Amino acid sequence: MARGVNKVILVGTLGKDPETRYMPSGSAVTNMRIATNEQWKDKQTGEQQERTEWHAIAMFGRLAEIAAEYLRKGSQVYIEGKLRTRKWQDKEGKDRYTTEIIADEMQMLGGKGGGSAGAGAAAGAAASGGSSGGGRAAVNDSGGPPGDFDDDIPF
């Protein structure tokens, strides 16, 4: 039997600051909403049309901590993850369902609220979870540049 694929890739803008909570185990959970925009020209009227779609994002662990520290309302972000629908009960006891994206990877992009380039690059690389993504650099814990730079530098 063939396996299914549950993969979501979004590039969007945060609608408000991320909200972070901590589980009893001490692990972070960050929730945020990002907007994606779609534009097209109406074939009948020739007018430019636009639609905004809002997406609920949930992050866990170190990725959640990085998002909470560096992302703010207006930040542009690249998210990779999977769709998950969960069931919960409202105050009246009625069953409700929420579909959200569980983020596996996050990359901060430039633009409004993106923070400094150095902080964004470091956080984005750390947020990749050490996966072997194309062109992503690893972050070392010493705070210095990656690689072995023990050589004497003449300046």
PDB file of C-alpha atoms in Angstrom:
ATOM      1  CA  MET A   1       0.000   0.000   0.000  1.00  0.00           C
ATOM      2  CA  ALA A   2       1.342   3.429  -0.932  1.00  0.00           C
ATOM      3  CA  ARG A   3       2.204   5.897   1.801  1.00  0.00           C
ATOM      4  CA  GLY A   4       0.624   9.330   1.790  1.00  0.00           C
ATOM      5  CA  VAL A   5       2.400  12.670   1.873  1.00  0.00           C
ATOM      6  CA  ASN A   6       1.467  15.339   4.417  1.00  0.00           C
ATOM      7  CA  LYS A   7       3.708  18.330   3.648  1.00  0.00           C
ATOM      8  CA  VAL A   8       2.957  22.039   3.891  1.00  0.00           C
ATOM      9  CA  ILE A   9       5.254  24.853   2.745  1.00  0.00           C
ATOM     10  CA  LEU A  10       4.250  28.436   3.485  1.00  0.00           C
ATOM     11  CA  VAL A  11       5.840  31.839   3.094  1.00  0.00           C
ATOM     12  CA  GLY A  12       3.857  34.432   4.978  1.00  0.00           C
ATOM     13  CA  THR A  13       3.704  37.285   7.468  1.00  0.00           C
ATOM     14  CA  LEU A  14       2.933  37.056  11.182  1.00  0.00           C
ATOM     15  CA  GLY A  15      -0.327  38.750  12.145  1.00  0.00           C
ATOM     16  CA  LYS A  16       0.725  39.247  15.784  1.00  0.00           C
ATOM     17  CA  ASP A  17       3.561  38.298  18.118  1.00  0.00           C
ATOM     18  CA  PRO A  18       3.970  34.548  18.736  1.00  0.00           C
ATOM     19  CA  GLU A  19       2.490  33.151  21.958  1.00  0.00           C
ATOM     20  CA  THR A  20       4.693  30.738  23.905  1.00  0.00           C
ATOM     21  CA  ARG A  21       3.747  28.397  26.759  1.00  0.00           C
ATOM     22  CA  TYR A  22       5.709  25.705  28.514  1.00  0.00           C
ATOM     23  CA  MET A  23       4.530  22.147  29.136  1.00  0.00           C
ATOM     24  CA  PRO A  24       5.041  20.570  32.574  1.00  0.00           C
ATOM     25  CA  SER A  25       8.106  18.839  31.123  1.00  0.00           C
ATOM     26  CA  GLY A  26       9.626  22.287  30.430  1.00  0.00           C
ATOM     27  CA  SER A  27       9.349  21.963  26.645  1.00  0.00           C
ATOM     28  CA  ALA A  28       8.240  25.120  24.817  1.00  0.00           C
ATOM     29  CA  VAL A  29       5.128  25.352  22.620  1.00  0.00           C
ATOM     30  CA  THR A  30       4.750  28.420  20.387  1.00  0.00           C
ATOM     31  CA  ASN A  31       1.588  29.241  18.479  1.00  0.00           C
ATOM     32  CA  MET A  32       1.276  31.896  15.818  1.00  0.00           C
ATOM     33  CA  ARG A  33      -0.844  32.849  12.842  1.00  0.00           C
ATOM     34  CA  ILE A  34       0.622  33.788   9.500  1.00  0.00           C
ATOM     35  CA  ALA A  35      -1.063  35.326   6.496  1.00  0.00           C
ATOM     36  CA  THR A  36      -0.441  34.381   2.885  1.00  0.00           C
ATOM     37  CA  ASN A  37      -1.676  36.570   0.042  1.00  0.00           C
ATOM     38  CA  GLU A  38      -2.837  35.563  -3.404  1.00  0.00           C
ATOM     39  CA  GLN A  39      -3.327  38.069  -6.219  1.00  0.00           C
ATOM     40  CA  TRP A  40      -4.883  37.677  -9.634  1.00  0.00           C
ATOM     41  CA  LYS A  41      -6.597  39.688 -12.347  1.00  0.00           C
ATOM     42  CA  ASP A  42     -10.319  39.037 -12.751  1.00  0.00           C
ATOM     43  CA  LYS A  43     -10.941  37.771 -16.299  1.00  0.00           C
ATOM     44  CA  GLN A  44     -14.365  39.396 -16.635  1.00  0.00           C
ATOM     45  CA  THR A  45     -13.750  42.833 -15.112  1.00  0.00           C
ATOM     46  CA  GLY A  46      -9.985  43.108 -15.545  1.00  0.00           C
ATOM     47  CA  GLU A  47      -9.680  44.317 -11.947  1.00  0.00           C
ATOM     48  CA  GLN A  48      -6.886  43.203  -9.663  1.00  0.00           C
ATOM     49  CA  GLN A  49      -8.169  40.836  -6.952  1.00  0.00           C
ATOM     50  CA  GLU A  50      -6.520  39.739  -3.709  1.00  0.00           C
ATOM     51  CA  ARG A  51      -7.276  37.106  -1.086  1.00  0.00           C
ATOM     52  CA  THR A  52      -5.583  36.648   2.297  1.00  0.00           C
ATOM     53  CA  GLU A  53      -5.547  33.237   3.931  1.00  0.00           C
ATOM     54  CA  TRP A  54      -4.675  32.822   7.638  1.00  0.00           C
ATOM     55  CA  HIS A  55      -2.818  29.743   8.870  1.00  0.00           C
ATOM     56  CA  ALA A  56      -2.445  28.511  12.452  1.00  0.00           C
ATOM     57  CA  ILE A  57       1.099  27.320  13.198  1.00  0.00           C
ATOM     58  CA  ALA A  58       2.317  25.286  16.199  1.00  0.00           C
ATOM     59  CA  MET A  59       5.990  24.725  17.033  1.00  0.00           C
ATOM     60  CA  PHE A  60       7.583  22.621  19.734  1.00  0.00           C
ATOM     61  CA  GLY A  61      10.913  22.430  21.557  1.00  0.00           C
ATOM     62  CA  ARG A  62      13.911  24.435  20.417  1.00  0.00           C
ATOM     63  CA  LEU A  63      12.144  25.606  17.267  1.00  0.00           C
ATOM     64  CA  ALA A  64       9.403  27.109  19.471  1.00  0.00           C
ATOM     65  CA  GLU A  65      11.995  28.919  21.608  1.00  0.00           C
ATOM     66  CA  ILE A  66      13.731  30.400  18.546  1.00  0.00           C
ATOM     67  CA  ALA A  67      10.428  31.591  17.078  1.00  0.00           C
ATOM     68  CA  ALA A  68       9.446  33.202  20.384  1.00  0.00           C
ATOM     69  CA  GLU A  69      12.773  34.996  20.667  1.00  0.00           C
ATOM     70  CA  TYR A  70      13.179  36.318  17.125  1.00  0.00           C
ATOM     71  CA  LEU A  71       9.752  36.584  15.470  1.00  0.00           C
ATOM     72  CA  ARG A  72       7.399  39.544  15.909  1.00  0.00           C
ATOM     73  CA  LYS A  73       4.241  40.845  14.305  1.00  0.00           C
ATOM     74  CA  GLY A  74       5.032  41.653  10.672  1.00  0.00           C
ATOM     75  CA  SER A  75       7.955  39.212  10.428  1.00  0.00           C
ATOM     76  CA  GLN A  76       8.164  37.281   7.186  1.00  0.00           C
ATOM     77  CA  VAL A  77       8.775  33.580   7.657  1.00  0.00           C
ATOM     78  CA  TYR A  78       9.168  30.354   5.678  1.00  0.00           C
ATOM     79  CA  ILE A  79       7.503  27.362   7.354  1.00  0.00           C
ATOM     80  CA  GLU A  80       7.692  23.660   6.515  1.00  0.00           C
ATOM     81  CA  GLY A  81       5.508  21.226   8.360  1.00  0.00           C
ATOM     82  CA  LYS A  82       2.493  18.961   8.259  1.00  0.00           C
ATOM     83  CA  LEU A  83      -1.249  19.423   8.667  1.00  0.00           C
ATOM     84  CA  ARG A  84      -2.833  18.099  11.829  1.00  0.00           C
ATOM     85  CA  THR A  85      -6.464  18.279  12.907  1.00  0.00           C
ATOM     86  CA  ARG A  86      -7.199  17.976  16.595  1.00  0.00           C
ATOM     87  CA  LYS A  87     -10.466  17.628  18.450  1.00  0.00           C
ATOM     88  CA  TRP A  88     -11.330  19.676  21.549  1.00  0.00           C
ATOM     89  CA  GLN A  89     -14.395  20.727  23.516  1.00  0.00           C
ATOM     90  CA  ASP A  90     -15.623  24.285  23.959  1.00  0.00           C
ATOM     91  CA  LYS A  91     -17.116  25.717  27.170  1.00  0.00           C
ATOM     92  CA  GLU A  92     -20.534  24.259  26.347  1.00  0.00           C
ATOM     93  CA  GLY A  93     -19.033  20.790  25.876  1.00  0.00           C
ATOM     94  CA  LYS A  94     -19.458  20.767  22.096  1.00  0.00           C
ATOM     95  CA  ASP A  95     -16.832  19.004  20.025  1.00  0.00           C
ATOM     96  CA  ARG A  96     -14.734  21.378  17.959  1.00  0.00           C
ATOM     97  CA  TYR A  97     -11.983  20.715  15.435  1.00  0.00           C
ATOM     98  CA  THR A  98      -8.918  22.802  14.665  1.00  0.00           C
ATOM     99  CA  THR A  99      -6.601  22.239  11.723  1.00  0.00           C
ATOM    100  CA  GLU A 100      -3.115  23.644  12.157  1.00  0.00           C
ATOM    101  CA  ILE A 101       0.357  23.276  10.719  1.00  0.00           C
ATOM    102  CA  ILE A 102       2.863  21.538  12.957  1.00  0.00           C
ATOM    103  CA  ALA A 103       6.135  23.192  11.931  1.00  0.00           C
ATOM    104  CA  ASP A 104       9.212  21.021  11.409  1.00  0.00           C
ATOM    105  CA  GLU A 105      11.394  23.797   9.981  1.00  0.00           C
ATOM    106  CA  MET A 106      11.360  27.571  10.027  1.00  0.00           C
ATOM    107  CA  GLN A 107      13.456  30.150   8.212  1.00  0.00           C
ATOM    108  CA  MET A 108      13.207  33.833   9.009  1.00  0.00           C
ATOM    109  CA  LEU A 109      13.095  36.035   5.937  1.00  0.00           C
ATOM    110  CA  GLY A 110      13.980  39.680   5.466  1.00  0.00           C
ATOM    111  CA  GLY A 111      11.509  42.487   5.689  1.00  0.00           C
ATOM    112  CA  LYS A 112       9.474  44.172   8.376  1.00  0.00           C
ATOM    113  CA  GLY A 113      10.143  42.875  11.881  1.00  0.00           C
ATOM    114  CA  GLY A 114      12.756  40.416  10.686  1.00  0.00           C
ATOM    115  CA  GLY A 115      15.410  41.594  13.144  1.00  0.00           C
ATOM    116  CA  SER A 116      19.079  41.966  12.340  1.00  0.00           C
ATOM    117  CA  ALA A 117      20.533  39.886   9.537  1.00  0.00           C
ATOM    118  CA  GLY A 118      23.016  38.145  11.800  1.00  0.00           C
ATOM    119  CA  ALA A 119      20.428  37.110  14.368  1.00  0.00           C
ATOM    120  CA  GLY A 120      18.008  36.017  11.664  1.00  0.00           C
ATOM    121  CA  ALA A 121      20.563  33.904   9.849  1.00  0.00           C
ATOM    122  CA  ALA A 122      21.731  32.201  13.035  1.00  0.00           C
ATOM    123  CA  ALA A 123      18.221  31.531  14.315  1.00  0.00           C
ATOM    124  CA  GLY A 124      17.022  30.327  10.932  1.00  0.00           C
ATOM    125  CA  ALA A 125      19.917  27.913  10.610  1.00  0.00           C
ATOM    126  CA  ALA A 126      19.356  26.592  14.127  1.00  0.00           C
ATOM    127  CA  ALA A 127      15.639  26.272  13.416  1.00  0.00           C
ATOM    128  CA  SER A 128      16.300  23.894  10.554  1.00  0.00           C
ATOM    129  CA  GLY A 129      16.891  21.240  13.186  1.00  0.00           C
ATOM    130  CA  GLY A 130      20.233  20.240  11.777  1.00  0.00           C
ATOM    131  CA  SER A 131      18.652  18.699   8.716  1.00  0.00           C
ATOM    132  CA  SER A 132      20.661  18.523   5.559  1.00  0.00           C
ATOM    133  CA  GLY A 133      18.730  21.253   3.743  1.00  0.00           C
ATOM    134  CA  GLY A 134      20.273  22.933   0.746  1.00  0.00           C
ATOM    135  CA  GLY A 135      22.489  25.853   1.664  1.00  0.00           C
ATOM    136  CA  ARG A 136      21.699  25.916   5.363  1.00  0.00           C
ATOM    137  CA  ALA A 137      24.644  26.507   7.648  1.00  0.00           C
ATOM    138  CA  ALA A 138      25.039  24.837  11.023  1.00  0.00           C
ATOM    139  CA  VAL A 139      25.205  27.015  14.109  1.00  0.00           C
ATOM    140  CA  ASN A 140      28.057  26.351  16.496  1.00  0.00           C
ATOM    141  CA  ASP A 141      27.643  26.894  20.239  1.00  0.00           C
ATOM    142  CA  SER A 142      30.721  29.092  20.630  1.00  0.00           C
ATOM    143  CA  GLY A 143      29.021  32.040  18.931  1.00  0.00           C
ATOM    144  CA  GLY A 144      31.894  32.375  16.460  1.00  0.00           C
ATOM    145  CA  PRO A 145      31.992  31.522  12.785  1.00  0.00           C
ATOM    146  CA  PRO A 146      31.608  27.876  11.798  1.00  0.00           C
ATOM    147  CA  GLY A 147      34.690  25.896  10.914  1.00  0.00           C
ATOM    148  CA  ASP A 148      38.124  25.445  12.413  1.00  0.00           C
ATOM    149  CA  PHE A 149      39.805  28.847  12.708  1.00  0.00           C
ATOM    150  CA  ASP A 150      42.648  28.054  15.101  1.00  0.00           C
ATOM    151  CA  ASP A 151      45.238  29.302  12.582  1.00  0.00           C
ATOM    152  CA  ASP A 152      47.130  32.486  13.283  1.00  0.00           C
ATOM    153  CA  ILE A 153      45.505  35.238  11.280  1.00  0.00           C
ATOM    154  CA  PRO A 154      48.019  37.925  10.166  1.00  0.00           C
ATOM    155  CA  PHE A 155      45.789  40.938  10.881  1.00  0.00           C
TER     156      PHE A 155
END
